[in-house]
XYZ file of C-alpha atoms in Angstrom:
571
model
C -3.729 -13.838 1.626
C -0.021 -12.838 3.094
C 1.714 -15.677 4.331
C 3.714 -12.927 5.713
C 7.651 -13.226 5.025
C 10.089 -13.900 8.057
C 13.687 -13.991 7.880
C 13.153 -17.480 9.614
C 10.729 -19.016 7.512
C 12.139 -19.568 3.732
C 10.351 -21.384 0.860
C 12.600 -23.764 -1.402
C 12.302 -27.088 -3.438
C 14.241 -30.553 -3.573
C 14.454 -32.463 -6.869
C 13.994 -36.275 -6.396
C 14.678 -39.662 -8.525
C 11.370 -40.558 -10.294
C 10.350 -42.240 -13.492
C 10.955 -40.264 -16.458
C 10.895 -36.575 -15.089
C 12.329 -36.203 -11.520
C 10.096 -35.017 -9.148
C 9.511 -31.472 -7.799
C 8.982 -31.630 -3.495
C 8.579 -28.599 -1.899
C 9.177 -27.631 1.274
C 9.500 -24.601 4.366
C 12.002 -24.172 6.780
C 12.290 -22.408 9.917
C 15.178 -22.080 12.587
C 18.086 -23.340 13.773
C 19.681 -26.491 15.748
C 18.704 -29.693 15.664
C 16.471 -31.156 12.668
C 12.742 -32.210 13.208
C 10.202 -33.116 10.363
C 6.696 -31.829 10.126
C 4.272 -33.053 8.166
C 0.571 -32.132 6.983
C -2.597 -33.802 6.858
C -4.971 -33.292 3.836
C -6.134 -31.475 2.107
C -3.373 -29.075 3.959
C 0.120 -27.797 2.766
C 3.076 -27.225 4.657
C 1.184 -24.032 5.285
C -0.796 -25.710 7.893
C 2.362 -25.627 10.293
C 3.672 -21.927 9.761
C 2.048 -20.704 13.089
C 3.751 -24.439 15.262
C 7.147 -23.899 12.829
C 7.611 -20.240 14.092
C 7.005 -21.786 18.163
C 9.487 -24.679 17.024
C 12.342 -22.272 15.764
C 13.541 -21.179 19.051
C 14.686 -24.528 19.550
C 15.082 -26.786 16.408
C 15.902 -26.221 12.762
C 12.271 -27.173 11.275
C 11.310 -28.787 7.854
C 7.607 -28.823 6.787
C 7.169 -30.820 3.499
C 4.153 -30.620 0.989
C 2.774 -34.268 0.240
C 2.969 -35.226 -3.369
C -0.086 -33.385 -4.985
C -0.160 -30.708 -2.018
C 1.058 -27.370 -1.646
C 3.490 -27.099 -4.382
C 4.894 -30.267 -4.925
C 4.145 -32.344 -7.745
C 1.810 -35.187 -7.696
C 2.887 -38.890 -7.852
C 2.575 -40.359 -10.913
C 0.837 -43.355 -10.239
C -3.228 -43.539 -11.138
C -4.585 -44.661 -7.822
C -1.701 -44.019 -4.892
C -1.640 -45.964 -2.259
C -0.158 -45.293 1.596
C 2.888 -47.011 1.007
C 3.653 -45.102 -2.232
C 3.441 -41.715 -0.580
C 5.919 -43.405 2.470
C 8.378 -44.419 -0.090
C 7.805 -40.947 -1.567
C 8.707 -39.420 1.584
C 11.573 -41.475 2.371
C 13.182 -40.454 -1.170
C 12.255 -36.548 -0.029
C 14.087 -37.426 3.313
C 16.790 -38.964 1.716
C 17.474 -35.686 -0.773
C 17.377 -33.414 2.022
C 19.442 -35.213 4.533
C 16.398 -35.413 6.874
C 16.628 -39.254 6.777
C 17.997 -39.533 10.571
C 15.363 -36.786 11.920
C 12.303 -36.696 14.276
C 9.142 -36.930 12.544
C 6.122 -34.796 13.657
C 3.005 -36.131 11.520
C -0.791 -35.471 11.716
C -4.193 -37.323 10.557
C -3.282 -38.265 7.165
C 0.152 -38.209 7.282
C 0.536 -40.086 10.379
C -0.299 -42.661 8.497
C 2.366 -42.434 5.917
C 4.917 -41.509 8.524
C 4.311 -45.018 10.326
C 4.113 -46.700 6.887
C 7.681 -45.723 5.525
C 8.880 -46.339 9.741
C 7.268 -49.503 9.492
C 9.085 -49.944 6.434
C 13.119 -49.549 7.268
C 12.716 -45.750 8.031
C 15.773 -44.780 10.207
C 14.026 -41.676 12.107
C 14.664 -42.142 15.732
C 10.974 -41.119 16.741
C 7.699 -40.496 15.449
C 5.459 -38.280 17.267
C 1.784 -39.470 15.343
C -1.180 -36.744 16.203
C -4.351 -38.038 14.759
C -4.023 -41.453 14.344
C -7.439 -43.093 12.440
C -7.535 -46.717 13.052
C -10.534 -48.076 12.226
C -12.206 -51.603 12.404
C -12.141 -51.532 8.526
C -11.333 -49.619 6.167
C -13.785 -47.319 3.955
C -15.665 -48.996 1.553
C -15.589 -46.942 -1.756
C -19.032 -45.887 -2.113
C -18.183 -43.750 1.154
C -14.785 -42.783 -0.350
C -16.388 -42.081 -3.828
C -19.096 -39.285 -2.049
C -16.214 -38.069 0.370
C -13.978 -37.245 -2.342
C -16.251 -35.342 -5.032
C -14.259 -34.912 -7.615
C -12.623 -31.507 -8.102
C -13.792 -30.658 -11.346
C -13.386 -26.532 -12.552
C -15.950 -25.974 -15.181
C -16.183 -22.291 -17.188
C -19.016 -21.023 -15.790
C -17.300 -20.867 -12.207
C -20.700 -22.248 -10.863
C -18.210 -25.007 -9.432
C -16.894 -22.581 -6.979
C -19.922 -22.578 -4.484
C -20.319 -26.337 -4.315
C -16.528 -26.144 -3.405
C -16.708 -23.041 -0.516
C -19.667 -25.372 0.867
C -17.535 -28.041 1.294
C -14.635 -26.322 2.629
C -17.040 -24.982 5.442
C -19.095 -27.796 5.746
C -15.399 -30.073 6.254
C -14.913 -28.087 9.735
C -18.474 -29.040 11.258
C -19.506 -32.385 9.906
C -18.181 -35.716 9.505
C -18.619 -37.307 6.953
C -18.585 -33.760 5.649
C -22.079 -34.325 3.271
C -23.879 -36.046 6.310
C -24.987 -32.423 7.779
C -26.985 -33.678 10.410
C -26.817 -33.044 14.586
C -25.312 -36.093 15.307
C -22.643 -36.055 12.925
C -21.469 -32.285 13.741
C -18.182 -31.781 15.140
C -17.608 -31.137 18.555
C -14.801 -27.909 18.232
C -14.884 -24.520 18.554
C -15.185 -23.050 14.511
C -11.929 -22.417 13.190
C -11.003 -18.258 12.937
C -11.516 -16.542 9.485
C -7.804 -16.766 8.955
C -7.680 -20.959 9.197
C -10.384 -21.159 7.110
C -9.148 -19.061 4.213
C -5.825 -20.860 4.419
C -7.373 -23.976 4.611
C -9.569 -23.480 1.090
C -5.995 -21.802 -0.088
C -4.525 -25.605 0.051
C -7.400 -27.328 -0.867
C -7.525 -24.807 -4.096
C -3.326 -25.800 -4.472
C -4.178 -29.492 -4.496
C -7.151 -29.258 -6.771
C -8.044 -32.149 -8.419
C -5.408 -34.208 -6.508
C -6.864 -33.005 -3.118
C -7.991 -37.125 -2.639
C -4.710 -38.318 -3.677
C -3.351 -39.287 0.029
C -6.796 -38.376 1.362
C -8.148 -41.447 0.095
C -5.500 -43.472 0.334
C -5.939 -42.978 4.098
C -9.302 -43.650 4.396
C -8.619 -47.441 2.587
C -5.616 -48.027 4.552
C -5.470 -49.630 8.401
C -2.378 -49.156 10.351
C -2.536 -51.871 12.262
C -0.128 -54.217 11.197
C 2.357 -51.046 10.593
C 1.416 -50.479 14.453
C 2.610 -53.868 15.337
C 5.408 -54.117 12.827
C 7.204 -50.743 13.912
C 10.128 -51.012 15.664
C 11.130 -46.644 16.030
C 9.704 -45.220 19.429
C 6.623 -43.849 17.994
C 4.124 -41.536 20.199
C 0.284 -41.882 19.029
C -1.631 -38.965 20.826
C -4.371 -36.773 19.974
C -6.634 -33.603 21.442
C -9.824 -34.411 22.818
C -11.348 -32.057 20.434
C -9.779 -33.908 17.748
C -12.107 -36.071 16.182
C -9.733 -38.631 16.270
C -9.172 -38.861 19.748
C -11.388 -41.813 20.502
C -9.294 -43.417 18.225
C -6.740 -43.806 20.787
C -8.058 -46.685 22.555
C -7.080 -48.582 19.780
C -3.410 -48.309 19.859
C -1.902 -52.021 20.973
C 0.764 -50.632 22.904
C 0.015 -54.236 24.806
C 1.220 -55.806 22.154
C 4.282 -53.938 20.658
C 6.568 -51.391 23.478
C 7.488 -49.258 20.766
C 4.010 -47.556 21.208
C 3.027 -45.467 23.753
C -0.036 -43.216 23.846
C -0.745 -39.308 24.909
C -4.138 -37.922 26.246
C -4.144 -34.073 25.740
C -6.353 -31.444 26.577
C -7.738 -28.936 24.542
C -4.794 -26.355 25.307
C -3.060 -24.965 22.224
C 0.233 -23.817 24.425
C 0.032 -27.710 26.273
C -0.032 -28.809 22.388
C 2.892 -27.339 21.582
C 4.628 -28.025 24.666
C 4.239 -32.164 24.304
C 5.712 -31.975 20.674
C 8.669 -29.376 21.689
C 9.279 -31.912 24.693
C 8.850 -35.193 22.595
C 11.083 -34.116 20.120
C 13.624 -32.549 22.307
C 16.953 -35.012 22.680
C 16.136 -37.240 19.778
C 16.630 -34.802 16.673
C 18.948 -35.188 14.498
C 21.999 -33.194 13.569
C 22.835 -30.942 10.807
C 22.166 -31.333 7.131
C 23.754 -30.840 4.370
C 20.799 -29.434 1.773
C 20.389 -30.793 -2.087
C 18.209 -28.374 -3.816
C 15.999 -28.093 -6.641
C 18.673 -27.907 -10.353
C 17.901 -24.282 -11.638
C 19.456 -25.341 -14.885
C 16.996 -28.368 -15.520
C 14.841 -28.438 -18.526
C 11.597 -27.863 -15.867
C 12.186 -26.334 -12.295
C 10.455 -23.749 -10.231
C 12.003 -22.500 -7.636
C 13.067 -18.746 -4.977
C 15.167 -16.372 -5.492
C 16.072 -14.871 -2.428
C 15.686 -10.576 -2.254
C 16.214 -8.261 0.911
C 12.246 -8.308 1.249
C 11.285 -12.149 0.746
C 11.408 -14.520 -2.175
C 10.354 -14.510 -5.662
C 9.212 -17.660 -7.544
C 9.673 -18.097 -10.674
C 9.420 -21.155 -13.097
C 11.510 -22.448 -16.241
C 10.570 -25.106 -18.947
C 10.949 -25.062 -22.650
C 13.902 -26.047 -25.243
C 17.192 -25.840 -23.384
C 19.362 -28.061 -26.279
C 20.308 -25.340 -28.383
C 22.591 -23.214 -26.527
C 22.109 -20.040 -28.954
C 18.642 -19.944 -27.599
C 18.341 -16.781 -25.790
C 15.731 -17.328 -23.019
C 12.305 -15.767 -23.079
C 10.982 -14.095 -19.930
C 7.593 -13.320 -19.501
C 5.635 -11.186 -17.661
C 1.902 -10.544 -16.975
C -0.029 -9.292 -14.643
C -2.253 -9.502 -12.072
C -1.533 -13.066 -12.772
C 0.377 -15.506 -14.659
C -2.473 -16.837 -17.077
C -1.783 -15.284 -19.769
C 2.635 -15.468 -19.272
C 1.544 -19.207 -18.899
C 0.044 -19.707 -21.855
C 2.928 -18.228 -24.052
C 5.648 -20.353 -21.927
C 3.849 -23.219 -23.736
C 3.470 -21.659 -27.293
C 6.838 -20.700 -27.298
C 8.352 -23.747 -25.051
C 9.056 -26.114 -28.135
C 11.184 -22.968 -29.424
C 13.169 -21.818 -26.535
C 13.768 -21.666 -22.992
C 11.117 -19.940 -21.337
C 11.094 -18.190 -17.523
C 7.968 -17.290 -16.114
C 7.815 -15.686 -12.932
C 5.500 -14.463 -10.001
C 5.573 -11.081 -10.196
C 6.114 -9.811 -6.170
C 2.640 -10.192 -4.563
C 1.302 -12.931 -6.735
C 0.982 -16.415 -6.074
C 4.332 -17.393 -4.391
C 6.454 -14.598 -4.734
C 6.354 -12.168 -1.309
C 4.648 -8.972 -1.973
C 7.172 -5.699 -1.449
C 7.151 -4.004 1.565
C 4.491 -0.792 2.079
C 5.864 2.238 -0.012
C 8.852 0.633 -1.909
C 6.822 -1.496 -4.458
C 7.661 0.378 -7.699
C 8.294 -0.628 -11.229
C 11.698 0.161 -10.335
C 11.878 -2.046 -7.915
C 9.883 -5.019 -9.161
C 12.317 -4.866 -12.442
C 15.261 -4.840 -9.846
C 13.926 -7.918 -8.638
C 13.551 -9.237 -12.127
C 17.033 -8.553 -13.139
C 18.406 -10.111 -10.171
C 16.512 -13.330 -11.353
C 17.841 -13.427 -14.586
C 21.528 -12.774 -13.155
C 20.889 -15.570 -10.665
C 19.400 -17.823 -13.696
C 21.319 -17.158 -17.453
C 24.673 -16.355 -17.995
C 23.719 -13.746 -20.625
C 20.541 -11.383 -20.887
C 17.126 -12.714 -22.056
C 14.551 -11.245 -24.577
C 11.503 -10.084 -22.314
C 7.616 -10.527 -23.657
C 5.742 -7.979 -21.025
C 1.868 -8.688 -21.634
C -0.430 -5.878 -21.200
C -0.867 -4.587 -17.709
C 2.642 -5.694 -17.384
C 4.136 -4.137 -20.338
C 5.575 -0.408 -17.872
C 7.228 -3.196 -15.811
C 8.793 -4.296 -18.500
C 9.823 -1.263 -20.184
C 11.542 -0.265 -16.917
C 13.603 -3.286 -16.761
C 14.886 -2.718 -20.248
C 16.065 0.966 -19.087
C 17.135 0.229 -16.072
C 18.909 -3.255 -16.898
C 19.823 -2.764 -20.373
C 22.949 -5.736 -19.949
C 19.972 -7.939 -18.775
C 17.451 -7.362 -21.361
C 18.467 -8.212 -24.874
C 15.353 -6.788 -26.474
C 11.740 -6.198 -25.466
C 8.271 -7.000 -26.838
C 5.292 -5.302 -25.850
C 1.866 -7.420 -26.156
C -0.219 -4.925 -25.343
C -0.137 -2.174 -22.804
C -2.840 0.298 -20.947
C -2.941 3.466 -22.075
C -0.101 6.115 -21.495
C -0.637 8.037 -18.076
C -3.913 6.903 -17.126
C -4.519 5.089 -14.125
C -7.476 2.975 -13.786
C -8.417 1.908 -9.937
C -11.192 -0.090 -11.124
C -8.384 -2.790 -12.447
C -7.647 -3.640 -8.913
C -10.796 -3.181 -6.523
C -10.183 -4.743 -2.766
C -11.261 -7.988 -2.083
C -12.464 -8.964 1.269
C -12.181 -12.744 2.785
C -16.059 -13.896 2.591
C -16.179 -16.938 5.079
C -20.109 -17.395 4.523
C -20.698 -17.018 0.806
C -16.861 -17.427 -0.350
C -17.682 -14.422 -2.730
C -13.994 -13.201 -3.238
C -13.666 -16.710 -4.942
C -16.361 -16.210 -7.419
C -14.519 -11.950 -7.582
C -11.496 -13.729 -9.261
C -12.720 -16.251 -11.050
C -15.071 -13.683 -13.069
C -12.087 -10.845 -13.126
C -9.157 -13.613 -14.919
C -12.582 -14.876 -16.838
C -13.493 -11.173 -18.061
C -9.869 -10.780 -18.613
C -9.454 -13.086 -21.451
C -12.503 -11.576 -23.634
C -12.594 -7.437 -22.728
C -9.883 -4.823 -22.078
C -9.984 -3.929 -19.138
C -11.688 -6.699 -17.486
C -14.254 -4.785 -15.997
C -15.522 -3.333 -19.663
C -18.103 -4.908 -21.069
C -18.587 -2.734 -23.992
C -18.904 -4.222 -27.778
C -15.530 -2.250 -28.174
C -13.967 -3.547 -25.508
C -14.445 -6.960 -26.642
C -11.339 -8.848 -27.429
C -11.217 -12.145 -30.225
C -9.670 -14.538 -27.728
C -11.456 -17.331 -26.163
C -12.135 -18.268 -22.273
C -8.931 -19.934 -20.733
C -9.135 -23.375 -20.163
C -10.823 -23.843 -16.669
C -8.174 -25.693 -15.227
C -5.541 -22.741 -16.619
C -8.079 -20.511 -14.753
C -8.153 -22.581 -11.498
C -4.426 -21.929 -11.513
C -4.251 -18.471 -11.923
C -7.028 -18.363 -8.768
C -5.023 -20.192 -6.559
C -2.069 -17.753 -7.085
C -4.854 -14.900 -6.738
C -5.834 -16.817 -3.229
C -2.664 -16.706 -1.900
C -2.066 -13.217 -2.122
C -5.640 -11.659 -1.638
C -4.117 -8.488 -0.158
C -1.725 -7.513 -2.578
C -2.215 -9.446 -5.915
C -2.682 -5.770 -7.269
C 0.760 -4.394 -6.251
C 2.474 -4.947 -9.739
C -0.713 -3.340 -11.736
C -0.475 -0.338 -9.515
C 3.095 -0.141 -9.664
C 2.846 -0.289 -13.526
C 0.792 2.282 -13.720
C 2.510 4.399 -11.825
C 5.763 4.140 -14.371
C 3.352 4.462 -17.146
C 4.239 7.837 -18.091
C 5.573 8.698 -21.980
C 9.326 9.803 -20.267
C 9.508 6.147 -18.606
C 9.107 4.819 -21.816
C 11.617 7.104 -23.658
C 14.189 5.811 -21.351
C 13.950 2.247 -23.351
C 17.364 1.870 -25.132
C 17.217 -1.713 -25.703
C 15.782 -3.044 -29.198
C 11.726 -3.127 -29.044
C 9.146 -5.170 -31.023
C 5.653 -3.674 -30.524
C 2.971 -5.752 -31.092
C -0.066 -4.166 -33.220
C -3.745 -5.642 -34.323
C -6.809 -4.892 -33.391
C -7.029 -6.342 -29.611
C -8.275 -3.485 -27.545
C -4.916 -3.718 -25.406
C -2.969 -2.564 -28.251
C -4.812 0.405 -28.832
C -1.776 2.136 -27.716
C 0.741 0.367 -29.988
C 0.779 3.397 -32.547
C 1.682 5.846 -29.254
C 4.561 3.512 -28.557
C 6.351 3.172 -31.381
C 5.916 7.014 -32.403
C 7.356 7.662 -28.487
C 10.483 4.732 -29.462
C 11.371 5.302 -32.985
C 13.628 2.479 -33.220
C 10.891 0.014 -32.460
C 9.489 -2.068 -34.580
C 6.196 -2.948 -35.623
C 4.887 -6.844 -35.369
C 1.589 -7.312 -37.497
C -0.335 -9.968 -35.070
C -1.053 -12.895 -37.588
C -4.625 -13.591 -38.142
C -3.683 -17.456 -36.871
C -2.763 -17.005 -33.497
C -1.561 -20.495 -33.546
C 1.616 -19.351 -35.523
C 2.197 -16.113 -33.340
C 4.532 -17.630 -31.389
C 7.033 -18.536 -33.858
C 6.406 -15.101 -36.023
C 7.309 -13.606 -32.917
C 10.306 -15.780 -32.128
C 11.541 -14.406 -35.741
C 10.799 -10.983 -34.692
C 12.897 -10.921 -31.537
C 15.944 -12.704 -33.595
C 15.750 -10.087 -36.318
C 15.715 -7.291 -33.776
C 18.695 -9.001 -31.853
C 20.406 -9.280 -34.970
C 19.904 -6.183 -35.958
C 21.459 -4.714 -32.413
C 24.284 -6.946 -32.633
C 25.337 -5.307 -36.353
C 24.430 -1.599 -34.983
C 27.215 -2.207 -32.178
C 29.555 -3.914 -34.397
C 29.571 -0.489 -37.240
């Protein structure tokens, strides 16, 4: 799925004050002027507003933040959080970003944390509450325990259609598992494109989908209702199915309430919350943003066609560390799992490569291994002072080999784990995958082609021959490399084709940088011997029979070849 890059919609993260590791929120923003606040309810993202932040632009400069344990910001770290823990969550987010003085638009679930941290000391100046659940008591937790299945990836992927049945069945019953005619919602079905972004976010939050979601259910507002003192707004749609809710709101009893009755009209929507906003947002801000240097970050690099995530952990103490950066392809799964083999070793950069997961696909006719290596050397300029040593796993081995010739100042030496076979192109890798709103097939598509991918080369070969000697990926490693797979169902293929297209023995010969080819008897590798006959300077790296000790072996590898360039340039 495109989100579809805008030149007024950017992605970025704030760092914030927690205990032990500080705290990754991330957020969108949109526009210019005055500041407003959105915020999502759950299981959404941030991604929920990009249609309302792109309507909001014209006339305000818009922040949409992910909840803690949504979207892409990291969870809190407390066992069982409750509603005031995600307000004082926010008000720390607000705080970082400057945003501390602004509007606040919330809905459903985060209504309620928006009047918590107002009700609290917040100093927004308005809250503008959509969906406000207030009922005579809260959930009891045998309801909350059946509402909130736990999210639980097994290997099989069998999981996948119990969770596509909920998604769906969340949109026309509620309590979503009481499927009966008088619990069905009364609202038109939500289009094709809602619903795949909706089981995008509740794929992001995964097991933490009930974090705030919960929370909500076992929290009543109503002494925040009474105890706010900020002009708060408490209004609903009457096709929301918390619009008889309303009548609840003791606006009798405290004048900072006041409540609004709206039709069903999308445009009269967005009207009220442009007008309610309008005069009481805040001015400019001065941003605080996510340290690239940290021992763990993620964050976006910024490129002419969108933004490219990327992520850094591992052993940042010793300086004469040369990072590692690591590619694979069509997803990260496999970059992932190196990043922590070799994270107690060195510093370790993994990123999406352009139309995976986060990172914006490249526009129509310009995504070439060229370019995607472009894009990677601008991230390591942007990141490291020096070059790194590149790892480029199978599939995404050409990319790498292209960002050695082309960036040879960047790219202290490469290592090859694999790679398909010279000038052959293989369509099969990368078949289309269509949104299935009924069955939720392109979920189970995936699953089964990372699942494949981690015991047969190519995925789709289930020959004896093709069989490799790792094991299945951890489910939840799996779940992870779906999501990213989810969010770019259109183009999470661009990099393999690309690859493949630069595949060719003269793009290889081009390779002036030091190279350690790795050779055993995974299928992948099959073409190791063709590689190092095509670079004669390359070395040869036996694959140990333990895997668990590749990583440092390899490690030793890269440092012998870097030595070894450092003496050639010296004589």
């Amino acid at each position: 799925m495109r989100e579809g890059y805008s030149a007024s919609i950017t992605r970025s993260y704030v760092s914030v004050p927690a205990a032990g590791t500080p705290r990754m929120v991330h957020y969108r923003v949109a526009g210019s002027g005055s500041n407003i606040v959105l915020l999502h309810d759950s299981p959404r993202s941030s991604r929920l507003h990009l249609p309302l932040m792109k309507m909001l632009a014209s006339r305000f400069r818009v922040f949409a933040l992910d909840t803690p344990g949504y979207g892409n910001s990291d969870p809190l770290d407390i066992e069982a959080p409750t509603i005031p823990d995600f307000a004082q969550a926010l008000g720390t987010a607000l705080e970082a970003l400057g945003l501390s003085e602004a509007p606040i638009y919330a809905t459903h679930t985060s209504a309620k944390i928006a009047l918590a941290l107002a009700a609290r000391g917040g100093r927004m100046p308005m809250l503008l509450l959509d969906g406000l659940s207030i009922p005579d008591q809260p959930a009891d937790d045998e309801f909350i325990k059946a509402y909130m299945r736990p999210f639980a990836p097994e290997p099989t992927g069998a999981w996948l259609a119990a969770e596509w049945s909920r998604t769906r069945d969340m949109v026309r019953w509620f309590p979503w598992f009481a499927c009966t005619p008088d619990r069905r919602i009364a609202a038109e079905p939500p289009s094709p494109l809602w619903l795949e972004d909706y089981g995008i976010d509740l794929f992001s939050a995964g097991p933490h989908y009930a974090d705030a979601y919960s929370a909500a259910m076992r929290w009543s507002p109503m002494e925040d209702l009474l105890a706010v003192r900020v002009p708060t707004i408490v209004g609903a749609r009457e096709d929301d199915v918390l619009f008889p809710q309303l009548a609840k709101v003791p606006c009798d009893r405290n004048p900072a309430l006041s409540v609004q009755r709206l039709g069903t009209d999308r445009a009269a929507w967005i009207e009220w919350i442009g007008q309610s906003l309008a005069g009481v947002a805040s001015g400019d801000r001065t941003a605080i943003t996510a340290d690239t240097r940290s021992s763990d970050a993620r964050g976006y690099l910024a490129l002419d066609h969108g933004q490219l995530h990327w992520s850094r952990s591992g052993h940042l103490s010793a300086k004469e560390r040369r990072p590692l950066l690591i590619l694979s392809a069509p997803s990260t799964l496999e970059a992932s799992r190196w990043a922590r083999a070799f994270a107690p070793i060195r510093p370790v950069i993994v990123p999406d490569l352009p139309g995976f997961g986060d990172s914006d696909p490249l526009p129509s006719g310009g995504a070439t291994a060229d370019a995607i290596a472009d894009a990677l050397a601008a991230l390591v300029d942007a990141l490291e002072s020096d070059a790194c040593d590149v790892m480029a796993i199978g599939l995404a081995a050409p990319i790498g080999a292209r960002m050695a010739a082309r960036w040879p100042d960047r790219v202290a030496s490469l290592v090859t784990w694999g790679a398909p076979a010279l000038a052959e192109a293989d369509a099969a890798l990368i078949p289309e995958i269509a949104f299935d709103p009924v069955g939720g097939s392109h979920l189970h598509r995936f699953w089964h082609m990372l699942r494949d991918g981690c015991v047969q080369w190519p995925w789709h070969d289930a020959r004896p021959e093709a069989a490799r000697s790792g094991e299945i990926a951890d489910p939840d490693e799996l779940h992870r490399a779906l999501t990213g797979m989810l969010k770019q169902r259109i183009d999470y293929g661009q990099a393999i084709a690309a690859a493949m297209a630069a595949n060719q023995p003269s793009d290889w010969q081009e390779v002036q940088v030091p190279v350690v080819v790795a050779v055993g008897d995974d299928p992948s590798m099959a073409c190791a011997t063709a590689l190092l006959a095509l670079l004669p300077d390359a070395k040869a790296f036996r694959v140990p029979q333990d895997h668990a000790i590749a990583a440092a072996a390899l490690d030793q590898a890269l440092a012998m070849a870097s030595g070894r360039a450092q003496a050639e340039a010296i004589s």
